[in-house]
Amino acid sequence: MCGIVGYIGSGNAKDVIIDGLKKLEYRGYDSAGIAVVRDGKLEIKKHVGGIANLENLIGDDPMTSNVGIGHTRWATHGAPSDINAHPHGNQDNTIAIVHNGIIENYQELKQELIEKYGVEFKSETDTEVIAQLIGVIYREKKDLLDSVYSAVSKMRGAYAIAAVAQDEPDKIVAVRKDAPLIAGLGKDSNFIASDIPALLKYVKEIYLIENNETVLLTKDQVKIFDENRNEVKREVFHVTWDADAAEKEGYDHFMLKEIFEQPKGLSETLNRRLNDEGKIKLEGITLTKEHIENISKIYIVACGTAYHAGLVGKYIIEKLASIPVEVDVASEFRYRSPLVDKNTLFIAISQSGETLDTLAALREAKDKGARVLSVVNVVGSSVARESDDVFYTWAGPEIAVASTKAYTTQLMCMYMIALYMGLEKGSITREYYDKFIMDLKAVPDKLENFLKNVSQIERDAKMLYNKEQVFFIGRGLDSAVSYEGSLKLKEISYINSFAIAAGELKHGTIALMEPGTLVIALACQDFLYEKMVSNIQEIKARGAYVVSVAKEGNDAIAKQSDQMIYIPECRDEIAPLLSVVPLQLFAYYVAKERGCNIDKPKNLAKSVTVE
Ligand code: F6R
């Protein structure tokens, strides 16, 4: 989704902004632009397409200036085009703004600006309405901060906005309402951005801006004000990610790097929550034994890959903690009538912590009295801030649009939550718990070893990359993993892939099996192994080409399969942590073979901040 970067300081704004925008490319965008105030004059340059197009447009022009704002746009109102790209200026091009989000009442405001002030609009965007509105107010107020406050009081919707004015080149004003915004604190320079990776190269100290706050940045200071314009004191947040975390470090793609970072992410996520006796510590979490005992139902709500992590969470929590769990896609949860009350625990899972559907579902559950526990990767994100408790996944920044390390670390949190609840409720014994933790601790090394030799998966992908459709099947936890494997493949390779519980195949989908149909069959649940072998026989009888994923030592299935991928031996419950990895790699190598844009697949955005 859209990305914002703003800079004010002693360096050249254009260079910092272009660099920051490149770091935000992963969010997904279709045009980019920049506005600076050079020698007392506002200049805007913007172009449809990638940042390279914007750089070509700028050419050798240094755009020398100490203040500016930039943007990557993901079209909502109006097609991707030069005109619709941000920044947008006001009528006389003295004020420029960039915006992330949606202004719901933009039609009304636009009408008023046309009728009352004769404003002529150039673009189809809701964003231009903000620029023009601030511009009209500025004619009287002659103060950017005042004008932004006044404009915002007329706007409805979700937004993060940054504004610069030609007549006040010593400041940037930014506002946040339901869209991410951070301010970076540098030496002789300050920054505004929608996401930490944009600023990692420059600053480690940031302010997390809260909803309805306005930020005034000058070269020397950053001031935050609340809705009533009272100054707010904010603690500095120290970013622990290093700048390399947002670089490819020799890998061809971020996705591959992130797949290989999973052992580290998993051990970080687990070890940060284990005390010296190997017990899960809930530092910073307010959920008590009494709360747990009173939970009558859990809703796990999320989108996409995070939703798939929730599917695994359901199996594990129901098994270990004996609490009924429903898993919902966030965009659906909001529009049905979920039975939420004060004894409901709502678990939101989100890598970015900014997914609007998840956030909206969370708010609805909270309004109905539920406690909210979230599993989030981005510290200080909206989901994290609005939850009663947060279980962070320590995956580090995930740059590739296709989620990999966020998924496995989300699973790790699901195991810890289930184990903790199970022990508190007495539904599992301490012995069972200790053994389970030992098994979880062993996963990073097992995965590290597995990742040392992935050439077979690459070879399989090279052989099978031109299939037009692929089916993923599995039973129990394997079926939950099949959904994730299928999503990975379709989102980056554009192959039509479909996941289904293996036992359900014969109720319809088996009609699609033909000689050569590619089926990836997961058989990593020992107690369902024989049933899976039968399902594979059924599809083999129809001529399907079967690649099976099984635990080392389970050779019987090899006789029924065309290709085998073995994962390390492990207990059934934690097999998803290992079995998903060959599926991620298969998707990666297939997409590579097909020449796809792996890190930035078409039509997708990393952080989906619109409904
Ligand atoms: C798939 C993918 C998406 C996200 C989904 C939720 O690879 O990345 O399906 O999982 O958009 O995003 P978060 O986790 O940020 O809420």
XYZ file of C-alpha atoms and ligand atoms in Angstrom:
627
model
C 0.000 0.000 0.000
C 1.010 3.648 -0.135
C 4.255 4.721 1.480
C 5.238 8.110 2.834
C 8.709 9.528 3.433
C 9.482 13.091 4.512
C 12.789 14.736 5.345
C 13.902 18.046 6.817
C 17.529 18.688 7.726
C 20.939 19.689 6.542
C 21.214 17.054 3.794
C 19.594 16.957 0.374
C 15.938 15.979 0.812
C 15.567 14.386 -2.617
C 18.327 11.828 -2.020
C 16.999 10.769 1.382
C 13.431 10.575 0.123
C 14.209 8.524 -2.985
C 16.284 6.165 -0.870
C 13.468 5.845 1.690
C 10.866 5.274 -1.021
C 12.960 2.417 -2.406
C 12.873 0.805 1.030
C 9.080 1.083 0.976
C 8.706 -0.449 -2.492
C 7.934 -3.802 -0.872
C 4.606 -2.441 0.325
C 3.363 -2.477 -3.276
C 2.731 0.619 -5.405
C 1.994 1.799 -8.914
C 3.429 5.331 -9.060
C 5.808 7.521 -7.113
C 6.508 11.185 -6.570
C 8.382 13.802 -4.611
C 7.896 17.454 -3.622
C 10.635 19.759 -2.374
C 10.884 23.475 -1.689
C 13.862 24.720 -3.714
C 14.926 28.365 -3.496
C 11.540 29.407 -2.143
C 9.574 27.506 -4.781
C 7.581 24.300 -4.438
C 8.495 21.681 -7.020
C 6.620 18.444 -7.574
C 7.838 15.542 -9.716
C 5.834 12.365 -10.071
C 5.484 9.465 -12.451
C 3.416 6.366 -12.957
C 5.298 3.064 -12.557
C 8.370 2.243 -10.498
C 10.731 4.573 -8.691
C 13.147 4.110 -11.591
C 10.641 6.055 -13.742
C 10.615 8.861 -11.210
C 14.417 8.863 -11.136
C 14.493 9.063 -14.934
C 12.124 12.009 -14.812
C 14.329 13.785 -12.283
C 17.462 12.927 -14.300
C 20.553 14.857 -13.228
C 18.592 17.556 -11.465
C 19.784 17.495 -7.833
C 16.527 19.179 -6.741
C 18.660 20.820 -4.056
C 16.538 21.405 -0.987
C 16.537 20.690 2.748
C 12.875 19.816 2.959
C 10.619 17.485 1.060
C 8.037 14.723 1.044
C 7.721 11.647 -1.145
C 5.233 8.928 -1.829
C 4.618 5.555 -3.401
C 0.958 5.232 -4.392
C -1.237 2.145 -4.559
C -4.274 3.342 -6.488
C -7.652 3.525 -4.743
C -9.416 6.625 -6.159
C -8.440 7.015 -9.785
C -6.280 4.793 -11.971
C -2.492 4.720 -11.688
C -1.316 7.716 -13.753
C 1.080 10.661 -13.616
C -1.742 13.017 -12.673
C -3.135 10.810 -9.925
C 0.298 10.115 -8.425
C 1.214 11.958 -5.211
C 2.280 14.551 -4.078
C -0.746 16.688 -4.898
C -0.599 20.447 -4.886
C -3.186 23.113 -4.154
C -4.513 25.550 -6.776
C -1.470 27.821 -6.949
C 0.993 25.035 -6.249
C 2.320 26.430 -2.998
C 1.365 23.522 -0.764
C 1.979 19.814 -1.409
C 0.732 16.794 0.407
C 1.148 13.038 0.346
C -1.482 10.754 1.773
C -1.942 7.130 2.723
C -5.553 6.010 3.285
C -9.009 7.020 2.132
C -11.044 10.182 2.678
C -14.646 9.031 2.895
C -16.331 12.434 2.471
C -14.069 13.624 -0.337
C -16.960 14.046 -2.800
C -18.763 16.478 -0.475
C -15.562 18.400 0.246
C -14.696 18.504 -3.451
C -18.112 19.876 -4.341
C -17.820 22.575 -1.709
C -14.334 23.571 -2.879
C -15.555 23.846 -6.481
C -18.748 25.750 -5.685
C -17.502 28.053 -2.947
C -13.912 28.677 -3.996
C -13.865 27.878 -7.698
C -11.131 25.289 -7.202
C -10.183 23.421 -10.353
C -9.211 19.831 -9.784
C -6.592 18.107 -11.880
C -6.798 14.527 -10.627
C -9.471 11.983 -9.714
C -8.014 11.384 -6.253
C -9.403 11.976 -2.799
C -5.908 13.175 -1.885
C -6.073 16.251 -4.079
C -9.137 17.284 -2.099
C -6.976 17.427 1.033
C -4.328 19.521 -0.724
C -6.916 21.919 -2.102
C -8.724 22.142 1.224
C -5.530 22.959 3.104
C -4.700 25.444 0.346
C -8.002 27.311 0.685
C -7.681 27.469 4.474
C -4.054 28.585 4.194
C -5.102 31.680 2.216
C -6.475 33.092 5.479
C -4.454 31.403 8.170
C -1.038 31.632 6.514
C 0.151 28.895 8.870
C 0.621 25.294 7.783
C 0.038 23.724 11.193
C -3.166 25.752 11.737
C -4.392 24.969 8.258
C -3.777 21.237 8.577
C -5.629 21.179 11.909
C -8.544 22.991 10.398
C -8.660 20.778 7.275
C -8.479 17.586 9.289
C -11.477 18.652 11.387
C -13.547 18.520 8.165
C -12.267 15.153 6.962
C -13.655 11.670 7.595
C -11.754 8.492 6.862
C -8.441 6.839 7.518
C -5.265 8.667 6.704
C -1.661 9.510 7.290
C -0.749 12.808 5.669
C 2.433 14.826 5.330
C 2.414 18.406 4.058
C 4.958 21.048 3.052
C 4.356 24.700 2.174
C 6.409 26.918 -0.104
C 6.177 29.823 2.329
C 7.274 27.759 5.332
C 10.243 25.734 4.131
C 11.401 25.192 7.711
C 8.719 22.622 8.545
C 6.782 19.498 7.645
C 3.384 18.883 9.198
C 2.020 15.342 9.385
C -1.141 13.793 10.821
C -2.175 10.254 11.600
C -5.611 8.677 11.815
C -5.861 4.906 11.333
C -2.892 4.689 8.988
C 0.679 4.055 10.090
C 3.069 6.930 10.713
C 6.385 7.236 12.495
C 8.805 10.120 13.026
C 12.558 9.516 12.921
C 14.880 11.535 15.140
C 18.232 12.318 13.539
C 21.066 14.758 14.097
C 20.341 18.070 12.378
C 17.571 16.259 10.556
C 14.213 14.694 11.202
C 12.079 12.280 9.239
C 8.538 11.125 8.774
C 7.595 7.774 7.257
C 4.927 5.159 7.142
C 7.253 2.314 8.036
C 10.539 1.679 9.845
C 12.543 0.195 6.908
C 12.358 3.582 5.127
C 14.451 5.151 7.875
C 16.710 2.312 9.070
C 19.708 3.695 7.205
C 19.386 7.056 8.931
C 17.909 6.688 12.406
C 17.375 4.138 15.153
C 15.335 6.409 17.410
C 11.769 7.027 16.477
C 8.456 8.267 17.803
C 5.456 6.047 17.125
C 2.699 8.468 16.230
C -0.720 7.683 17.679
C -4.128 8.180 16.116
C -5.367 11.766 15.881
C -1.933 13.176 16.549
C -0.290 15.887 14.505
C 3.465 16.148 14.149
C 5.448 19.290 13.519
C 8.930 18.576 12.212
C 11.684 21.109 11.919
C 15.353 20.425 11.331
C 16.040 20.493 15.078
C 12.950 19.070 16.698
C 9.860 16.942 16.401
C 6.787 18.044 18.327
C 3.672 15.923 18.690
C 0.255 17.419 19.432
C -3.040 15.780 20.309
C -6.442 16.586 18.785
C -6.792 19.636 21.029
C -3.358 20.844 20.137
C -1.811 20.046 23.479
C 1.776 18.976 23.157
C 2.244 15.270 23.878
C 5.387 13.795 25.418
C 6.301 10.566 23.704
C 8.928 8.058 24.739
C 11.600 7.404 22.178
C 11.330 3.947 20.645
C 14.691 2.323 19.886
C 14.653 0.196 16.757
C 16.637 -3.007 17.214
C 16.667 -4.058 13.544
C 19.865 -3.177 11.764
C 20.007 -1.636 8.323
C 21.122 -4.987 6.825
C 17.816 -6.528 7.888
C 16.189 -4.633 5.054
C 18.862 -5.602 2.482
C 19.106 -8.751 0.364
C 22.603 -9.643 1.601
C 23.593 -11.655 -1.452
C 20.314 -13.529 -1.902
C 18.583 -13.172 -5.265
C 15.345 -12.173 -3.587
C 14.097 -11.055 -0.187
C 11.747 -14.023 -0.193
C 14.622 -16.516 -0.379
C 16.551 -14.632 2.286
C 13.498 -14.631 4.525
C 12.919 -18.372 4.023
C 16.503 -18.967 5.150
C 16.062 -16.633 8.130
C 13.362 -18.854 9.611
C 15.575 -20.843 11.993
C 16.799 -17.573 13.515
C 13.310 -16.045 13.703
C 11.942 -19.182 15.343
C 14.614 -19.403 18.000
C 14.327 -15.655 18.741
C 10.548 -15.882 19.037
C 10.742 -18.872 21.360
C 13.743 -17.930 23.462
C 12.565 -14.417 24.219
C 9.594 -15.972 25.967
C 11.336 -18.766 27.876
C 12.722 -18.323 31.373
C 15.708 -20.203 32.799
C 13.544 -23.176 33.744
C 12.221 -23.424 30.195
C 8.803 -22.085 31.197
C 6.942 -19.606 29.030
C 7.086 -16.173 30.634
C 4.353 -13.696 29.882
C 6.325 -10.517 30.509
C 4.202 -7.509 29.628
C 1.092 -9.654 29.228
C -1.846 -9.085 31.540
C -3.806 -12.256 30.773
C -4.160 -14.048 34.128
C -4.912 -17.635 35.129
C -8.384 -16.409 36.095
C -8.920 -14.887 32.651
C -7.825 -18.125 31.018
C -10.135 -20.199 33.182
C -13.040 -17.951 32.243
C -12.499 -18.044 28.488
C -15.498 -19.772 26.934
C -14.439 -19.326 23.335
C -11.548 -18.057 21.249
C -11.837 -16.316 17.893
C -8.669 -16.193 15.851
C -9.083 -13.521 13.202
C -6.625 -12.602 10.471
C -6.107 -12.363 6.707
C -4.173 -14.396 4.150
C -1.121 -16.163 5.483
C -1.802 -14.955 9.017
C -5.244 -16.580 8.745
C -3.536 -19.828 7.771
C -1.400 -19.563 10.911
C -4.705 -19.240 12.764
C -5.918 -22.524 11.257
C -2.948 -24.279 12.832
C -3.587 -22.328 16.052
C -7.107 -23.738 16.242
C -5.909 -27.357 16.141
C -3.234 -26.730 18.743
C -5.239 -24.609 21.185
C -8.209 -26.965 21.082
C -5.919 -29.932 21.635
C -3.699 -28.479 24.352
C -5.956 -26.009 26.136
C -9.374 -27.593 25.496
C -10.990 -24.291 24.576
C -13.254 -24.080 21.496
C -11.666 -21.976 18.772
C -13.173 -20.435 15.656
C -10.932 -19.063 12.942
C -12.269 -16.276 10.777
C -11.108 -14.294 7.811
C -11.164 -10.733 9.156
C -13.157 -9.286 6.263
C -15.922 -11.821 6.961
C -15.879 -11.656 10.748
C -16.969 -8.032 10.654
C -20.024 -8.636 8.551
C -21.590 -11.581 10.296
C -22.864 -11.721 13.861
C -20.096 -13.384 15.838
C -21.097 -14.371 19.344
C -18.575 -12.308 21.239
C -18.835 -11.409 24.914
C -16.594 -10.698 27.881
C -15.583 -14.349 28.116
C -14.327 -14.366 24.556
C -10.630 -14.147 23.812
C -10.016 -12.553 20.439
C -6.646 -13.405 18.923
C -5.600 -11.159 16.035
C -2.657 -12.345 13.939
C -0.890 -9.862 11.706
C 2.629 -9.453 10.417
C 2.283 -5.752 9.670
C -0.157 -4.953 12.445
C -1.764 -2.494 10.013
C -4.153 -4.697 8.019
C -7.364 -2.712 8.049
C -9.729 -5.687 8.012
C -7.972 -7.249 10.998
C -7.902 -3.965 12.837
C -11.579 -3.329 12.234
C -12.510 -6.844 13.409
C -10.397 -6.323 16.513
C -12.192 -3.076 17.310
C -15.557 -4.705 16.875
C -14.650 -7.577 19.197
C -13.314 -5.124 21.771
C -16.532 -3.104 21.621
C -18.437 -6.277 22.408
C -16.316 -6.855 25.505
C -13.730 -9.394 24.307
C -10.156 -9.380 25.558
C -7.714 -8.992 22.709
C -4.419 -10.805 22.422
C -2.501 -10.145 19.261
C 0.350 -11.880 17.510
C 2.218 -9.186 15.616
C 5.601 -8.674 13.977
C 5.821 -4.891 13.737
C 6.383 -3.425 17.169
C 4.168 -0.463 17.931
C 1.837 -1.111 14.979
C -1.879 -0.342 15.228
C -2.960 -3.912 16.005
C -0.299 -4.126 18.725
C -1.328 -0.830 20.244
C -5.013 -1.552 20.302
C -4.680 -4.993 21.889
C -4.795 -5.791 25.594
C -1.761 -8.009 25.175
C 0.780 -8.632 22.420
C 2.838 -11.688 21.604
C 5.515 -10.409 19.257
C 6.945 -12.571 16.535
C 10.647 -11.819 16.355
C 10.959 -12.441 12.648
C 12.649 -9.117 11.852
C 11.431 -7.009 8.949
C 9.631 -9.029 6.287
C 10.158 -7.275 2.979
C 8.983 -9.798 0.366
C 5.267 -9.465 -0.236
C 4.861 -13.236 0.150
C 4.954 -13.939 3.843
C 7.272 -16.739 5.004
C 9.145 -16.112 8.242
C 6.192 -14.218 9.672
C 4.053 -17.358 9.197
C 6.414 -19.760 10.964
C 7.026 -17.343 13.842
C 3.245 -16.834 14.118
C 2.949 -20.613 14.464
C 5.589 -20.545 17.189
C 3.460 -18.018 19.104
C 0.395 -20.231 18.638
C 2.265 -23.147 20.243
C 3.372 -20.998 23.158
C -0.108 -19.582 23.722
C -1.642 -23.067 23.618
C 0.985 -24.540 25.938
C 0.679 -21.697 28.399
C -3.098 -21.918 28.522
C -3.030 -25.701 28.687
C -0.699 -25.690 31.675
C -2.621 -22.949 33.498
C -5.906 -24.754 32.948
C -4.453 -28.137 33.838
C -5.479 -29.673 30.535
C -1.882 -30.803 29.939
C 0.654 -32.082 32.448
C 3.936 -30.393 33.248
C 5.725 -33.390 31.780
C 3.875 -33.075 28.475
C 4.560 -29.326 28.467
C 8.306 -29.762 29.125
C 8.650 -32.351 26.393
C 6.748 -30.130 23.942
C 8.996 -27.152 24.700
C 12.064 -29.365 24.167
C 10.675 -30.384 20.799
C 10.021 -26.768 19.842
C 13.548 -25.837 20.853
C 14.896 -28.486 18.489
C 13.072 -27.048 15.455
C 15.507 -24.235 14.480
C 18.440 -26.666 14.192
C 16.371 -29.194 12.298
C 15.308 -26.499 9.892
C 18.834 -25.176 9.539
C 19.951 -28.668 8.493
C 17.044 -29.082 6.142
C 17.894 -25.794 4.440
C 21.443 -26.983 3.728
C 20.197 -29.115 0.894
C 17.241 -27.821 -1.032
C 18.527 -28.686 -4.488
C 15.960 -31.479 -4.917
C 13.131 -28.964 -4.447
C 14.748 -26.684 -7.002
C 15.005 -29.596 -9.452
C 11.334 -30.523 -8.881
C 10.343 -26.919 -9.491
C 12.363 -26.807 -12.733
C 10.564 -29.902 -13.921
C 7.047 -28.836 -12.923
C 7.038 -25.046 -13.339
C 4.853 -25.043 -16.445
C 1.806 -26.736 -14.906
C -1.375 -24.726 -15.271
C -2.926 -25.856 -12.038
C -1.761 -27.462 -8.836
C -3.631 -29.061 -5.949
C -2.414 -29.178 -2.363
C -3.905 -31.827 -0.102
C -3.430 -32.951 3.476
C -5.336 -34.065 6.547
C -5.537 -32.491 9.982
C -2.712 -30.005 10.515
C -1.383 -30.900 7.082
C -4.546 -29.539 5.522
C -3.979 -26.216 7.307
C -0.456 -26.139 5.845
C -1.777 -27.038 2.370
C -3.713 -23.762 2.304
C -0.541 -21.832 2.962
C 1.458 -23.804 0.377
C -1.225 -23.147 -2.202
C -1.407 -19.412 -1.438
C 2.387 -19.091 -1.706
C 2.402 -20.721 -5.114
C -0.488 -18.752 -6.579
C 0.592 -15.348 -5.314
C 4.111 -15.419 -6.697
C 3.903 -17.771 -9.704
C 0.310 -16.938 -10.804
C -0.426 -20.646 -11.183
C -4.005 -21.522 -10.378
C -3.549 -23.529 -7.212
C -6.127 -24.976 -4.915
C -5.921 -26.531 -1.438
C -8.370 -29.034 -0.038
C -8.584 -31.420 2.905
C -7.589 -34.756 1.400
C -10.639 -36.572 2.757
C -12.900 -34.030 1.059
C -11.463 -34.644 -2.416
C -13.842 -37.464 -3.232
C -16.824 -35.194 -2.547
C -16.278 -33.221 -5.715
C -12.802 -31.991 -6.497
C -11.533 -35.396 -7.571
C -13.516 -34.747 -10.769
C -10.635 -32.474 -11.813
C -7.965 -35.193 -11.570
C -6.587 -36.136 -14.964
C -3.429 -37.783 -16.182
C -0.584 -35.432 -15.266
C -2.509 -33.221 -12.796
C 0.043 -32.046 -10.228
C -0.880 -32.766 -6.614
C 1.327 -31.870 -3.663
C 0.330 -34.218 -0.876
C 1.326 -33.571 2.717
C 1.584 -36.673 4.871
C 3.305 -35.434 8.017
C 0.719 -36.556 10.584
C 1.634 -40.037 11.775
C -1.850 -40.897 13.019
C -3.358 -39.979 9.627
C -0.567 -41.403 7.531
C -2.368 -44.492 6.286
C -5.467 -42.509 5.414
C -3.286 -40.129 3.417
C -1.685 -43.044 1.578
C -5.198 -44.171 0.572
C -6.080 -40.678 -0.637
C -2.919 -40.607 -2.720
C -3.805 -43.988 -4.207
C -7.214 -42.612 -5.189
C -5.715 -39.728 -7.121
C -2.897 -41.800 -8.563
C -5.580 -44.113 -9.953
C -6.824 -41.071 -11.936
C -3.349 -40.392 -13.309
C -2.302 -37.501 -11.030
C 1.384 -36.677 -10.687
C 2.021 -36.702 -6.940
C 4.790 -34.981 -5.008
C 4.530 -36.114 -1.395
C 5.928 -34.387 1.655
C 6.557 -36.795 4.544
C 8.730 -37.204 7.590
C 12.085 -38.917 7.168
C 11.698 -42.652 7.552
C 8.123 -42.819 6.267
C 9.018 -44.640 3.088
C 5.764 -46.459 2.357
C 4.371 -43.360 0.702
C 7.289 -43.190 -1.732
C 5.878 -46.195 -3.602
C 2.656 -44.298 -4.265
C 4.329 -40.981 -5.200
C 6.184 -39.675 -8.217
C 8.496 -37.460 -6.160
C 9.288 -37.268 -2.442
C 10.302 -34.419 -0.191
C 11.351 -35.502 3.297
C 11.218 -33.205 6.301
C 13.052 -33.959 9.562
C 11.400 -36.327 12.034
C 9.266 -34.425 14.576
C 6.098 -34.747 16.639
C 2.896 -34.385 14.599
C 1.788 -31.151 16.236
C 4.856 -29.208 15.209
C 5.224 -30.641 11.713
C 3.694 -27.450 10.172
C 6.829 -25.517 11.212
C 8.884 -27.807 9.013
C 6.518 -28.938 6.275
C 5.634 -25.448 5.118
C 9.264 -24.683 4.253
C 9.554 -27.001 1.204
C 6.253 -25.535 -0.007
C 7.641 -22.000 0.302
C 10.767 -23.084 -1.565
C 8.775 -24.881 -4.249
C 6.702 -21.738 -4.835
C 9.868 -19.654 -4.930
C 11.713 -21.802 -7.459
C 8.630 -22.254 -9.661
C 8.107 -18.476 -9.747
C 11.786 -17.962 -10.526
C 11.619 -20.459 -13.373
C 8.561 -18.644 -14.746
C 10.393 -15.323 -14.598
C 7.953 -13.744 -12.142
C 8.567 -10.675 -10.031
C 8.964 -12.716 -6.851
C 9.319 -10.042 -4.196
C 6.641 -7.806 -5.643
C 3.974 -9.930 -7.298
C 1.477 -8.143 -9.494
C -1.629 -6.640 -7.880
C -0.430 -7.351 -4.340
C 0.617 -5.043 -1.545
C 2.537 -5.971 1.573
C 0.439 -4.030 3.990
C -3.244 -3.835 3.106
C -4.477 -0.695 4.801
C -7.739 -0.320 2.865
C -10.867 -2.423 3.074
C 0.576 -13.716 1.759
C 0.498 -12.466 2.486
C -0.835 -11.925 2.833
C -0.828 -11.429 4.285
C -2.156 -10.753 4.626
C -2.193 -10.303 6.066
O 1.889 -14.116 1.545
O 1.496 -11.886 2.805
O -1.823 -12.871 2.635
O -0.585 -12.516 5.114
O -2.353 -9.652 3.788
O -1.190 -9.378 6.342
P -0.761 -9.066 7.823
O -0.176 -10.307 8.389
O 0.237 -7.964 7.718
O -1.997 -8.668 8.569
